[in-house]
Amino acid sequence: EAEVAQSPRYKITEKSQAVAFWCDPISGHATLYWYRQILGQGPELLVQFQDESVVDDSQLPKDRFSAERLKGVDSTLKIQPAELGDSAMYLCASSFSRKGNSYEQYFGPGTRLTVT
Amino acid sequence: GDSVTQMEGPVTLSEEAFLTINCTYTATGYPSLFWYVQYPGEGLQLLLKATKADDKGSNKGFEATYRKETTSFHLEKGSVQVSDSAVYFCALSEGETSGSRLTFGEGTQLTVNP
């Protein structure tokens, strides 16, 4: 069964350092999402891509976070510089849907970030 | 804006007990509703969904009915097992009005004891 791949699974970094996460969605899925899940809370959307274009980044802290999906396939989420409050699980999800359709989102295993 | 409220946890049950996890929502349109489950150390898995009022989603013995009049989507299971121990998230998606992103509740930790 096809899965969403993420790496690394775990990352420990010092504050003020740069960190990057990678996501490879299920083949053929046009929509890719990055969510942040703080311990004890539900995931919150950071950024949504439709193919290679950003369609929603309203909750992305753009002073330190950036995301790209250059060829409309895999994606990278970067934080620079990392802050203590960025410690969380970063989840990637993908969906077959085109804009406006609520198709199922498939989630990857996540990257757990700890900032010290 | 959209929001989802789940009953506070954690919930601890004995095996074969009846489970209810309450979920209510606020949305501007006509959302689709979902329950996701997260096992320790894993990502989220879709458990069930309902896309319109009075629809019942079901999977693995779990059920939830989309109640528009009470804006609710409560999760139920008649007889829980130890393997059901996980965190359960209620979520909604407004599709056309929000680009299909999911809005999640805070999650309910379920522990089932043998």
mmCIF file of C-alpha atoms in Angstrom:
data_model
loop_
_atom_site.group_PDB
_atom_site.id
_atom_site.type_symbol
_atom_site.label_atom_id
_atom_site.label_comp_id
_atom_site.label_asym_id
_atom_site.label_seq_id
_atom_site.Cartn_x
_atom_site.Cartn_y
_atom_site.Cartn_z
ATOM 1 C CA GLU A 1 0.000 0.000 0.000
ATOM 2 C CA ALA A 2 1.324 3.436 -0.946
ATOM 3 C CA GLU A 3 2.369 5.648 1.943
ATOM 4 C CA VAL A 4 3.467 9.182 2.624
ATOM 5 C CA ALA A 5 7.166 9.194 3.465
ATOM 6 C CA GLN A 6 8.825 11.663 5.817
ATOM 7 C CA SER A 7 12.351 12.117 7.012
ATOM 8 C CA PRO A 8 13.938 12.375 9.417
ATOM 9 C CA ARG A 9 11.650 10.738 11.967
ATOM 10 C CA TYR A 10 13.360 12.531 14.835
ATOM 11 C CA LYS A 11 15.444 15.695 14.945
ATOM 12 C CA ILE A 12 17.137 17.427 17.847
ATOM 13 C CA THR A 13 18.568 20.859 17.182
ATOM 14 C CA GLU A 14 19.765 23.832 19.158
ATOM 15 C CA LYS A 15 17.868 27.073 19.046
ATOM 16 C CA SER A 16 18.973 29.503 16.352
ATOM 17 C CA GLN A 17 20.033 26.622 14.103
ATOM 18 C CA ALA A 18 18.408 25.774 10.778
ATOM 19 C CA VAL A 19 16.420 22.578 10.323
ATOM 20 C CA ALA A 20 14.684 20.995 7.337
ATOM 21 C CA PHE A 21 12.091 18.268 6.910
ATOM 22 C CA TRP A 22 11.291 16.292 3.789
ATOM 23 C CA CYS A 23 8.048 14.751 2.591
ATOM 24 C CA ASP A 24 7.286 12.481 -0.353
ATOM 25 C CA PRO A 25 3.526 12.178 -0.939
ATOM 26 C CA ILE A 26 1.651 9.269 -2.434
ATOM 27 C CA SER A 27 2.232 9.123 -6.171
ATOM 28 C CA GLY A 28 -0.386 11.053 -8.104
ATOM 29 C CA HIS A 29 -1.591 13.105 -5.161
ATOM 30 C CA ALA A 30 -1.913 16.712 -6.246
ATOM 31 C CA THR A 31 -2.426 18.272 -2.834
ATOM 32 C CA LEU A 32 0.198 18.280 -0.097
ATOM 33 C CA TYR A 33 -0.205 19.611 3.422
ATOM 34 C CA TRP A 34 2.188 20.394 6.263
ATOM 35 C CA TYR A 35 0.673 20.360 9.753
ATOM 36 C CA ARG A 36 2.241 21.123 13.126
ATOM 37 C CA GLN A 37 1.083 19.155 16.151
ATOM 38 C CA ILE A 38 2.115 20.484 19.534
ATOM 39 C CA LEU A 39 2.114 17.857 22.269
ATOM 40 C CA GLY A 40 -1.381 17.318 23.632
ATOM 41 C CA GLN A 41 -3.091 19.251 20.836
ATOM 42 C CA GLY A 42 -4.583 18.541 17.440
ATOM 43 C CA PRO A 43 -2.644 19.229 14.245
ATOM 44 C CA GLU A 44 -2.814 22.725 12.749
ATOM 45 C CA LEU A 45 -2.259 23.477 9.086
ATOM 46 C CA LEU A 46 0.918 25.362 8.260
ATOM 47 C CA VAL A 47 0.855 25.285 4.468
ATOM 48 C CA GLN A 48 -1.077 23.649 1.643
ATOM 49 C CA PHE A 49 0.190 23.051 -1.888
ATOM 50 C CA GLN A 50 -1.814 22.346 -5.008
ATOM 51 C CA ASP A 51 0.773 20.832 -7.350
ATOM 52 C CA GLU A 52 3.710 23.246 -7.032
ATOM 53 C CA SER A 53 1.675 26.275 -5.938
ATOM 54 C CA VAL A 54 0.946 27.426 -2.404
ATOM 55 C CA VAL A 55 -2.814 27.761 -1.886
ATOM 56 C CA ASP A 56 -2.853 28.437 1.851
ATOM 57 C CA ASP A 57 0.023 29.584 4.039
ATOM 58 C CA SER A 58 -1.966 31.885 6.297
ATOM 59 C CA GLN A 59 -0.771 30.094 9.457
ATOM 60 C CA LEU A 60 2.875 29.768 8.417
ATOM 61 C CA PRO A 61 5.245 31.984 10.448
ATOM 62 C CA LYS A 62 6.916 33.393 7.386
ATOM 63 C CA ASP A 63 9.677 35.186 9.249
ATOM 64 C CA ARG A 64 11.295 31.847 10.056
ATOM 65 C CA PHE A 65 9.423 29.106 8.168
ATOM 66 C CA SER A 66 9.553 28.369 4.458
ATOM 67 C CA ALA A 67 8.152 25.578 2.329
ATOM 68 C CA GLU A 68 8.589 24.537 -1.255
ATOM 69 C CA ARG A 69 7.365 21.909 -3.671
ATOM 70 C CA LEU A 70 9.380 22.769 -6.727
ATOM 71 C CA LYS A 71 8.294 20.026 -9.140
ATOM 72 C CA GLY A 72 4.908 19.420 -7.623
ATOM 73 C CA VAL A 73 5.989 16.126 -6.078
ATOM 74 C CA ASP A 74 8.075 16.056 -2.886
ATOM 75 C CA SER A 75 8.298 18.974 -0.490
ATOM 76 C CA THR A 76 10.666 20.521 2.030
ATOM 77 C CA LEU A 77 9.734 22.528 5.126
ATOM 78 C CA LYS A 78 12.490 24.643 6.633
ATOM 79 C CA ILE A 79 12.832 26.537 9.897
ATOM 80 C CA GLN A 80 15.552 29.137 10.310
ATOM 81 C CA PRO A 81 16.302 30.013 13.029
ATOM 82 C CA ALA A 82 14.643 27.403 15.221
ATOM 83 C CA GLU A 83 13.124 28.545 18.521
ATOM 84 C CA LEU A 84 12.237 26.564 21.630
ATOM 85 C CA GLY A 85 8.532 26.928 20.852
ATOM 86 C CA ASP A 86 9.000 25.109 17.550
ATOM 87 C CA SER A 87 9.331 21.782 19.369
ATOM 88 C CA ALA A 88 6.467 19.708 17.967
ATOM 89 C CA MET A 89 5.535 16.922 15.579
ATOM 90 C CA TYR A 90 5.520 18.011 11.944
ATOM 91 C CA LEU A 91 3.092 15.997 9.878
ATOM 92 C CA CYS A 92 2.880 15.802 6.121
ATOM 93 C CA ALA A 93 -0.291 14.669 4.398
ATOM 94 C CA SER A 94 -1.346 14.246 0.802
ATOM 95 C CA SER A 95 -4.620 14.002 -1.016
ATOM 96 C CA PHE A 96 -5.769 13.208 -4.522
ATOM 97 C CA SER A 97 -8.148 16.151 -4.379
ATOM 98 C CA ARG A 98 -8.116 19.163 -6.550
ATOM 99 C CA LYS A 99 -9.135 22.413 -4.894
ATOM 100 C CA GLY A 100 -12.522 22.389 -3.271
ATOM 101 C CA ASN A 101 -13.022 18.640 -2.878
ATOM 102 C CA SER A 102 -12.762 16.950 0.479
ATOM 103 C CA TYR A 103 -10.949 13.791 -0.471
ATOM 104 C CA GLU A 104 -9.271 11.759 2.228
ATOM 105 C CA GLN A 105 -5.919 13.000 3.460
ATOM 106 C CA TYR A 106 -3.225 10.394 4.045
ATOM 107 C CA PHE A 107 -0.700 11.216 6.737
ATOM 108 C CA GLY A 108 2.950 10.341 7.028
ATOM 109 C CA PRO A 109 4.550 9.171 10.305
ATOM 110 C CA GLY A 110 5.741 12.675 11.142
ATOM 111 C CA THR A 111 9.015 14.269 12.192
ATOM 112 C CA ARG A 112 9.373 14.938 15.896
ATOM 113 C CA LEU A 113 11.444 18.087 16.421
ATOM 114 C CA THR A 114 13.041 18.956 19.731
ATOM 115 C CA VAL A 115 14.713 22.348 20.044
ATOM 116 C CA THR A 116 17.125 22.705 22.949
ATOM 117 C CA GLY B 1 -13.868 30.577 11.863
ATOM 118 C CA ASP B 2 -14.217 26.831 11.909
ATOM 119 C CA SER B 3 -13.639 24.965 15.150
ATOM 120 C CA VAL B 4 -14.006 21.487 16.644
ATOM 121 C CA THR B 5 -14.549 20.723 20.319
ATOM 122 C CA GLN B 6 -13.983 17.272 21.774
ATOM 123 C CA MET B 7 -14.771 15.922 25.186
ATOM 124 C CA GLU B 8 -11.902 16.259 27.584
ATOM 125 C CA GLY B 9 -9.783 13.226 28.238
ATOM 126 C CA PRO B 10 -8.160 11.036 29.071
ATOM 127 C CA VAL B 11 -10.738 8.274 28.956
ATOM 128 C CA THR B 12 -10.015 4.947 30.638
ATOM 129 C CA LEU B 13 -12.247 1.930 30.060
ATOM 130 C CA SER B 14 -12.214 -1.780 30.699
ATOM 131 C CA GLU B 15 -12.192 -4.160 27.772
ATOM 132 C CA GLU B 16 -15.682 -4.742 26.264
ATOM 133 C CA ALA B 17 -17.055 -1.486 27.696
ATOM 134 C CA PHE B 18 -19.122 0.938 25.604
ATOM 135 C CA LEU B 19 -17.295 3.972 24.242
ATOM 136 C CA THR B 20 -18.598 7.440 23.460
ATOM 137 C CA ILE B 21 -16.342 10.372 22.593
ATOM 138 C CA ASN B 22 -18.267 13.589 22.071
ATOM 139 C CA CYS B 23 -17.476 15.983 19.251
ATOM 140 C CA THR B 24 -19.226 19.220 18.306
ATOM 141 C CA TYR B 25 -18.287 21.657 15.583
ATOM 142 C CA THR B 26 -18.724 25.208 14.355
ATOM 143 C CA ALA B 27 -18.569 25.860 10.631
ATOM 144 C CA THR B 28 -19.801 28.489 8.208
ATOM 145 C CA GLY B 29 -20.839 26.071 5.478
ATOM 146 C CA TYR B 30 -21.645 22.394 5.169
ATOM 147 C CA PRO B 31 -18.496 20.566 6.195
ATOM 148 C CA SER B 32 -17.421 16.987 5.840
ATOM 149 C CA LEU B 33 -16.664 15.378 9.197
ATOM 150 C CA PHE B 34 -13.935 12.906 10.099
ATOM 151 C CA TRP B 35 -12.550 10.839 12.934
ATOM 152 C CA TYR B 36 -8.813 10.150 12.845
ATOM 153 C CA VAL B 37 -6.886 7.823 15.164
ATOM 154 C CA GLN B 38 -3.244 8.168 16.187
ATOM 155 C CA TYR B 39 -1.431 5.198 17.683
ATOM 156 C CA PRO B 40 1.729 5.851 19.731
ATOM 157 C CA GLY B 41 4.629 6.998 17.565
ATOM 158 C CA GLU B 42 2.590 6.965 14.368
ATOM 159 C CA GLY B 43 0.871 9.421 12.075
ATOM 160 C CA LEU B 44 -2.868 9.895 11.827
ATOM 161 C CA GLN B 45 -5.098 7.319 10.168
ATOM 162 C CA LEU B 46 -8.594 8.010 8.931
ATOM 163 C CA LEU B 47 -11.061 5.983 10.991
ATOM 164 C CA LEU B 48 -14.349 7.071 9.415
ATOM 165 C CA LYS B 49 -16.039 9.990 7.712
ATOM 166 C CA ALA B 50 -19.413 11.472 6.799
ATOM 167 C CA THR B 51 -19.990 14.049 4.099
ATOM 168 C CA LYS B 52 -23.569 15.199 4.638
ATOM 169 C CA ALA B 53 -26.230 15.456 7.311
ATOM 170 C CA ASP B 54 -27.604 12.157 8.697
ATOM 171 C CA ASP B 55 -24.789 10.149 7.092
ATOM 172 C CA LYS B 56 -23.326 7.462 9.331
ATOM 173 C CA GLY B 57 -19.650 6.644 9.016
ATOM 174 C CA SER B 58 -18.476 3.273 10.276
ATOM 175 C CA ASN B 59 -15.276 1.249 10.404
ATOM 176 C CA LYS B 60 -13.782 -1.452 12.647
ATOM 177 C CA GLY B 61 -16.831 -1.389 14.917
ATOM 178 C CA PHE B 62 -16.711 2.385 15.363
ATOM 179 C CA GLU B 63 -19.646 4.559 14.265
ATOM 180 C CA ALA B 64 -20.469 8.253 14.113
ATOM 181 C CA THR B 65 -23.543 10.029 12.730
ATOM 182 C CA TYR B 66 -23.461 13.521 11.223
ATOM 183 C CA ARG B 67 -26.080 15.497 13.180
ATOM 184 C CA LYS B 68 -26.572 18.902 11.605
ATOM 185 C CA GLU B 69 -29.266 19.995 14.062
ATOM 186 C CA THR B 70 -26.935 19.547 17.029
ATOM 187 C CA THR B 71 -23.694 20.177 15.066
ATOM 188 C CA SER B 72 -22.289 16.949 16.466
ATOM 189 C CA PHE B 73 -20.379 13.880 15.296
ATOM 190 C CA HIS B 74 -19.989 11.671 18.364
ATOM 191 C CA LEU B 75 -17.820 8.550 18.094
ATOM 192 C CA GLU B 76 -19.199 5.277 19.500
ATOM 193 C CA LYS B 77 -18.131 1.675 19.807
ATOM 194 C CA GLY B 78 -20.128 -1.028 21.488
ATOM 195 C CA SER B 79 -17.252 -3.097 22.861
ATOM 196 C CA VAL B 80 -13.726 -1.697 23.042
ATOM 197 C CA GLN B 81 -10.554 -3.744 22.926
ATOM 198 C CA VAL B 82 -7.097 -3.134 24.365
ATOM 199 C CA SER B 83 -5.876 -2.543 20.805
ATOM 200 C CA ASP B 84 -8.205 0.489 20.546
ATOM 201 C CA SER B 85 -5.973 2.403 22.955
ATOM 202 C CA ALA B 86 -4.911 5.518 21.035
ATOM 203 C CA VAL B 87 -5.642 9.218 20.620
ATOM 204 C CA TYR B 88 -8.809 10.022 18.665
ATOM 205 C CA PHE B 89 -9.232 13.286 16.756
ATOM 206 C CA CYS B 90 -12.442 14.730 15.395
ATOM 207 C CA ALA B 91 -11.958 16.973 12.358
ATOM 208 C CA LEU B 92 -13.863 18.888 9.719
ATOM 209 C CA SER B 93 -13.186 20.082 6.212
ATOM 210 C CA GLU B 94 -15.198 22.705 4.421
ATOM 211 C CA GLY B 95 -13.926 21.787 0.984
ATOM 212 C CA GLU B 96 -14.851 24.585 -1.355
ATOM 213 C CA THR B 97 -14.635 27.318 1.247
ATOM 214 C CA SER B 98 -11.314 26.343 2.788
ATOM 215 C CA GLY B 99 -9.421 24.422 0.144
ATOM 216 C CA SER B 100 -10.079 21.107 1.866
ATOM 217 C CA ARG B 101 -7.796 21.678 4.847
ATOM 218 C CA LEU B 102 -8.688 19.841 8.031
ATOM 219 C CA THR B 103 -9.541 21.607 11.289
ATOM 220 C CA PHE B 104 -8.918 19.275 14.237
ATOM 221 C CA GLY B 105 -10.130 19.049 17.778
ATOM 222 C CA GLU B 106 -7.596 18.666 20.557
ATOM 223 C CA GLY B 107 -7.832 14.900 20.687
ATOM 224 C CA THR B 108 -9.053 12.415 23.285
ATOM 225 C CA GLN B 109 -6.657 9.865 24.762
ATOM 226 C CA LEU B 110 -8.321 6.470 25.178
ATOM 227 C CA THR B 111 -6.807 3.735 27.331
ATOM 228 C CA VAL B 112 -8.462 0.325 27.430
ATOM 229 C CA ASN B 113 -7.432 -2.009 30.230
ATOM 230 C CA PRO B 114 -7.709 -5.806 30.016
#
